Amino acid sequence: MKKKRSGSSRYFFFFLVLIVLIYAVYIGINSLFTKLDLFKVKYIKINGNVNLETDFLKNICNDFINMNLYSISKKDVLKKYENIVRIEGIKVSRIFPNKLKIEISEKRGVFFLRTERGIIFPIDKNRVVLDNVNFYENEVLPVIGTKIPDAEIIIGKRIENILIEKIFFLREKFANVDPDFINSISEFYLKDENLIFVNANIGYRIVLGENEIEEKLKRLIFLEQNRTFEKGTTIDLRFKDQLVIRSEEI
């Protein structure tokens, strides 16, 4: 006697046929979408950029105009922008029927570093050196005066430097007291092991020393709010419970 096919075998067969049909429909629809003129890219929209110019970013991907919207992959877009150091990430969206949307996230400068020879480069929050071909209006940043040889600067790479790390540490301390204080400093530099800040508005110098940074900053802000200081003056807060105001640099 011939053995009957079990119910589970029949279900498996029907399931397999269904999967093949769904895949065939997907291939057919996908093929249709990638060939119809209706889906040729007519518009490219750039979002999220802050310093990088929209026209510059748009011109880079003009090759996508008149290409089929559904034939463009994120990999294709990323490849166009891979050599732009200031781009941190890209999100690509297709907007029916013919618009390509590219959202840019930028690396933003936090400080300028000045090299041994006086060349200025922006660095971002991760200490990555950004290009200095263009200086942007939005990037008015404090300068860190370093002795780093120019040959050690590689655009797009992280810079390792003790002074830079110290100033990033201080930036966090400042933010605990007054997040805007960092914007009132035009320059940081070392002199005889002492870290000196230069006030951006008037030009007086500030020395906080190594300890109790937050408490000293509170005292400094109180002083700035209640008296004026002349350009060239040094406010010396290195010593515990003592304020020294000098007319010359330390």
Protein backbone atom coordinates (compact mmCIF):
# COMPACT_ATOMS: atom_id res chain seq x y z
CA MET A 1 0.00 0.00 0.00
CA LYS A 2 1.23 3.54 -0.90
CA LYS A 3 2.00 5.65 2.14
CA LYS A 4 0.04 8.91 2.37
CA ARG A 5 1.95 12.17 2.42
CA SER A 6 1.84 13.60 5.92
CA GLY A 7 0.05 16.92 6.62
CA SER A 8 3.29 18.58 7.78
CA SER A 9 4.97 17.76 4.46
CA ARG A 10 2.12 19.37 2.51
CA TYR A 11 2.32 22.51 4.66
CA PHE A 12 6.06 22.70 4.16
CA PHE A 13 5.61 22.39 0.38
CA PHE A 14 2.96 25.15 0.31
CA PHE A 15 5.15 27.35 2.52
CA LEU A 16 8.09 26.87 0.17
CA VAL A 17 5.96 27.77 -2.86
CA LEU A 18 4.67 30.87 -1.04
CA ILE A 19 8.21 32.02 -0.26
CA VAL A 20 9.23 31.59 -3.91
CA LEU A 21 6.17 33.57 -5.06
CA ILE A 22 6.83 36.40 -2.59
CA TYR A 23 10.48 36.58 -3.68
CA ALA A 24 9.45 36.63 -7.36
CA VAL A 25 6.96 39.44 -6.70
CA TYR A 26 9.66 41.38 -4.79
CA ILE A 27 12.15 40.97 -7.65
CA GLY A 28 9.53 42.05 -10.16
CA ILE A 29 8.47 45.15 -8.22
CA ASN A 30 12.07 46.08 -7.48
CA SER A 31 12.96 45.73 -11.16
CA LEU A 32 9.98 47.88 -12.10
CA PHE A 33 10.92 50.60 -9.58
CA THR A 34 14.52 50.76 -10.79
CA LYS A 35 13.53 51.21 -14.45
CA LEU A 36 10.61 53.65 -14.41
CA ASP A 37 11.45 57.24 -15.45
CA LEU A 38 9.01 58.42 -12.78
CA PHE A 39 11.67 57.63 -10.16
CA LYS A 40 14.56 59.49 -11.76
CA VAL A 41 16.10 61.86 -9.20
CA LYS A 42 15.12 65.48 -9.83
CA TYR A 43 15.93 67.01 -6.45
CA ILE A 44 18.67 66.56 -3.87
CA LYS A 45 18.03 67.98 -0.41
CA ILE A 46 20.89 68.54 2.06
CA ASN A 47 20.11 68.87 5.78
CA GLY A 48 22.06 69.12 9.02
CA ASN A 49 25.16 70.92 7.78
CA VAL A 50 26.36 73.83 9.90
CA ASN A 51 29.66 75.09 8.50
CA LEU A 52 29.92 73.13 5.26
CA GLU A 53 28.12 74.98 2.48
CA THR A 54 24.94 73.43 1.11
CA ASP A 55 25.86 74.15 -2.52
CA PHE A 56 29.26 72.52 -2.03
CA LEU A 57 27.68 69.38 -0.57
CA LYS A 58 25.00 69.29 -3.25
CA ASN A 59 27.46 69.66 -6.13
CA ILE A 60 29.40 66.64 -4.92
CA CYS A 61 26.42 64.37 -5.53
CA ASN A 62 25.07 65.97 -8.72
CA ASP A 63 25.92 62.71 -10.50
CA PHE A 64 22.80 61.24 -8.89
CA ILE A 65 20.52 63.60 -10.82
CA ASN A 66 18.53 61.61 -13.41
CA MET A 67 19.61 58.33 -11.83
CA ASN A 68 16.86 56.05 -10.58
CA LEU A 69 16.08 56.88 -6.95
CA TYR A 70 15.85 53.22 -5.95
CA SER A 71 19.11 52.24 -7.61
CA ILE A 72 21.14 54.59 -5.35
CA SER A 73 22.50 52.93 -2.21
CA LYS A 74 23.78 54.55 0.98
CA LYS A 75 27.20 53.14 0.09
CA ASP A 76 27.14 55.14 -3.17
CA VAL A 77 26.42 58.35 -1.23
CA LEU A 78 29.02 57.69 1.48
CA LYS A 79 31.68 57.15 -1.15
CA LYS A 80 31.06 60.65 -2.53
CA TYR A 81 31.79 62.24 0.84
CA GLU A 82 34.42 59.89 2.27
CA ASN A 83 37.30 62.37 1.88
CA ILE A 84 35.60 65.27 3.68
CA VAL A 85 37.12 65.24 7.17
CA ARG A 86 34.40 67.39 8.71
CA ILE A 87 31.63 64.90 7.95
CA GLU A 88 30.97 62.64 10.95
CA GLY A 89 27.97 60.74 9.61
CA ILE A 90 25.42 60.62 6.80
CA LYS A 91 21.80 59.46 6.73
CA VAL A 92 20.25 58.85 3.30
CA SER A 93 16.48 58.87 2.65
CA ARG A 94 14.44 58.42 -0.50
CA ILE A 95 11.40 60.68 -0.77
CA PHE A 96 8.76 59.44 -3.22
CA PRO A 97 8.84 59.81 -6.15
CA ASN A 98 12.08 61.58 -7.12
CA LYS A 99 13.86 63.29 -4.21
CA LEU A 100 17.08 62.17 -2.52
CA LYS A 101 17.53 63.50 1.01
CA ILE A 102 20.99 63.55 2.60
CA GLU A 103 21.33 64.44 6.29
CA ILE A 104 24.82 65.45 7.35
CA SER A 105 26.24 65.40 10.87
CA GLU A 106 29.38 67.51 11.12
CA LYS A 107 32.46 67.41 13.26
CA ARG A 108 32.50 70.78 15.00
CA GLY A 109 35.59 72.64 16.14
CA VAL A 110 35.95 73.06 19.92
CA PHE A 111 39.40 74.68 20.08
CA PHE A 112 42.03 75.94 17.70
CA LEU A 113 45.49 74.55 18.30
CA ARG A 114 48.53 76.61 17.34
CA THR A 115 51.56 74.63 16.27
CA GLU A 116 55.22 75.31 16.98
CA ARG A 117 55.42 77.45 13.83
CA GLY A 118 52.17 79.31 14.54
CA ILE A 119 49.87 77.45 12.13
CA ILE A 120 46.26 77.23 13.34
CA PHE A 121 44.10 74.07 13.10
CA PRO A 122 40.64 73.42 14.58
CA ILE A 123 40.16 70.27 16.68
CA ASP A 124 36.85 68.65 17.57
CA LYS A 125 35.60 67.16 20.86
CA ASN A 126 37.46 63.91 20.11
CA ARG A 127 40.76 65.79 19.52
CA VAL A 128 40.55 65.07 15.80
CA VAL A 129 42.39 67.66 13.69
CA LEU A 130 40.05 69.31 11.17
CA ASP A 131 41.01 71.03 7.94
CA ASN A 132 42.05 74.68 8.04
CA VAL A 133 41.42 75.48 4.38
CA ASN A 134 38.39 77.53 5.39
CA PHE A 135 37.80 79.27 8.69
CA TYR A 136 34.07 79.45 9.32
CA GLU A 137 32.17 82.34 10.87
CA ASN A 138 30.59 80.02 13.44
CA GLU A 139 33.98 78.81 14.62
CA VAL A 140 35.26 81.55 16.89
CA LEU A 141 37.22 79.29 19.20
CA PRO A 142 39.78 79.64 21.99
CA VAL A 143 43.35 79.01 20.82
CA ILE A 144 45.60 76.49 22.57
CA GLY A 145 49.21 77.55 22.13
CA THR A 146 51.26 74.37 21.78
CA LYS A 147 54.78 73.39 20.82
CA ILE A 148 53.58 70.59 18.56
CA PRO A 149 55.78 70.33 15.44
CA ASP A 150 53.85 70.92 12.22
CA ALA A 151 55.01 67.54 10.90
CA GLU A 152 53.01 65.77 13.64
CA ILE A 153 49.71 67.31 12.53
CA ILE A 154 47.67 64.96 10.33
CA ILE A 155 44.25 66.21 9.26
CA GLY A 156 41.55 63.72 10.15
CA LYS A 157 43.64 62.05 12.87
CA ARG A 158 43.44 62.40 16.66
CA ILE A 159 46.16 64.52 18.24
CA GLU A 160 47.76 63.31 21.49
CA ASN A 161 49.09 66.12 23.68
CA ILE A 162 49.24 66.62 27.45
CA LEU A 163 48.37 70.34 27.32
CA ILE A 164 45.36 69.73 25.08
CA GLU A 165 44.08 67.00 27.43
CA LYS A 166 44.50 69.33 30.40
CA ILE A 167 42.44 72.04 28.72
CA PHE A 168 39.67 69.60 27.80
CA PHE A 169 39.63 68.58 31.47
CA LEU A 170 39.37 72.24 32.51
CA ARG A 171 36.58 72.76 29.98
CA GLU A 172 34.50 70.18 31.86
CA LYS A 173 35.27 71.88 35.17
CA PHE A 174 34.29 75.28 33.76
CA ALA A 175 31.01 73.85 32.45
CA ASN A 176 30.08 72.73 35.99
CA VAL A 177 30.21 76.37 37.11
CA ASP A 178 29.36 78.38 33.99
CA PRO A 179 28.98 76.68 30.57
CA ASP A 180 29.56 80.03 28.82
CA PHE A 181 32.83 80.86 30.57
CA ILE A 182 34.92 79.05 27.96
CA ASN A 183 33.60 81.49 25.34
CA SER A 184 35.16 84.40 27.24
CA ILE A 185 38.68 83.00 26.75
CA SER A 186 40.61 83.78 23.58
CA GLU A 187 43.78 81.82 24.29
CA PHE A 188 45.43 79.25 26.56
CA TYR A 189 49.21 78.95 26.77
CA LEU A 190 51.94 77.73 29.10
CA LYS A 191 54.58 79.93 30.67
CA ASP A 192 57.07 78.38 33.09
CA GLU A 193 54.69 75.48 33.84
CA ASN A 194 51.81 77.89 34.57
CA LEU A 195 48.70 77.70 32.40
CA ILE A 196 47.54 81.18 31.46
CA PHE A 197 44.16 82.17 30.00
CA VAL A 198 43.61 85.39 28.09
CA ASN A 199 40.26 87.17 28.38
CA ALA A 200 38.70 87.60 24.94
CA ASN A 201 36.95 90.93 25.53
CA ILE A 202 39.57 93.03 27.31
CA GLY A 203 42.80 91.04 27.17
CA TYR A 204 43.68 90.54 30.83
CA ARG A 205 45.36 87.29 31.85
CA ILE A 206 44.12 84.70 34.34
CA VAL A 207 46.09 82.07 36.27
CA LEU A 208 44.05 79.55 38.30
CA GLY A 209 46.74 77.08 39.31
CA GLU A 210 46.19 73.34 39.73
CA ASN A 211 43.72 72.84 42.58
CA GLU A 212 40.13 73.78 43.51
CA ILE A 213 39.42 74.90 39.95
CA GLU A 214 35.67 75.24 40.37
CA GLU A 215 35.94 77.29 43.57
CA LYS A 216 38.56 79.58 42.02
CA LEU A 217 36.41 80.04 38.93
CA LYS A 218 33.47 81.11 41.09
CA ARG A 219 35.71 83.71 42.75
CA LEU A 220 36.94 84.91 39.37
CA ILE A 221 33.40 85.30 38.00
CA PHE A 222 32.42 87.23 41.13
CA LEU A 223 35.42 89.53 40.62
CA GLU A 224 34.60 90.08 36.94
CA GLN A 225 31.03 91.01 37.84
CA ASN A 226 32.05 93.51 40.50
CA ARG A 227 35.13 95.28 39.18
CA THR A 228 36.96 96.02 35.96
CA PHE A 229 40.41 94.90 34.87
CA GLU A 230 42.70 96.58 32.37
CA LYS A 231 44.31 94.95 29.37
CA GLY A 232 47.64 93.39 30.34
CA THR A 233 46.65 92.84 33.98
CA THR A 234 47.21 89.36 35.44
CA ILE A 235 44.67 87.93 37.90
CA ASP A 236 46.60 85.35 39.91
CA LEU A 237 44.47 82.82 41.82
CA ARG A 238 47.11 80.15 42.34
CA PHE A 239 47.31 80.60 46.09
CA LYS A 240 44.65 79.37 48.51
CA ASP A 241 42.38 82.15 49.84
CA GLN A 242 44.57 84.79 48.22
CA LEU A 243 44.09 87.00 45.19
CA VAL A 244 47.02 88.74 43.53
CA ILE A 245 46.48 91.28 40.78
CA ARG A 246 49.61 92.09 38.83
CA SER A 247 50.24 94.75 36.25
CA GLU A 248 52.67 92.48 34.42
CA GLU A 249 52.75 88.86 33.29
CA ILE A 250 53.96 86.30 35.82
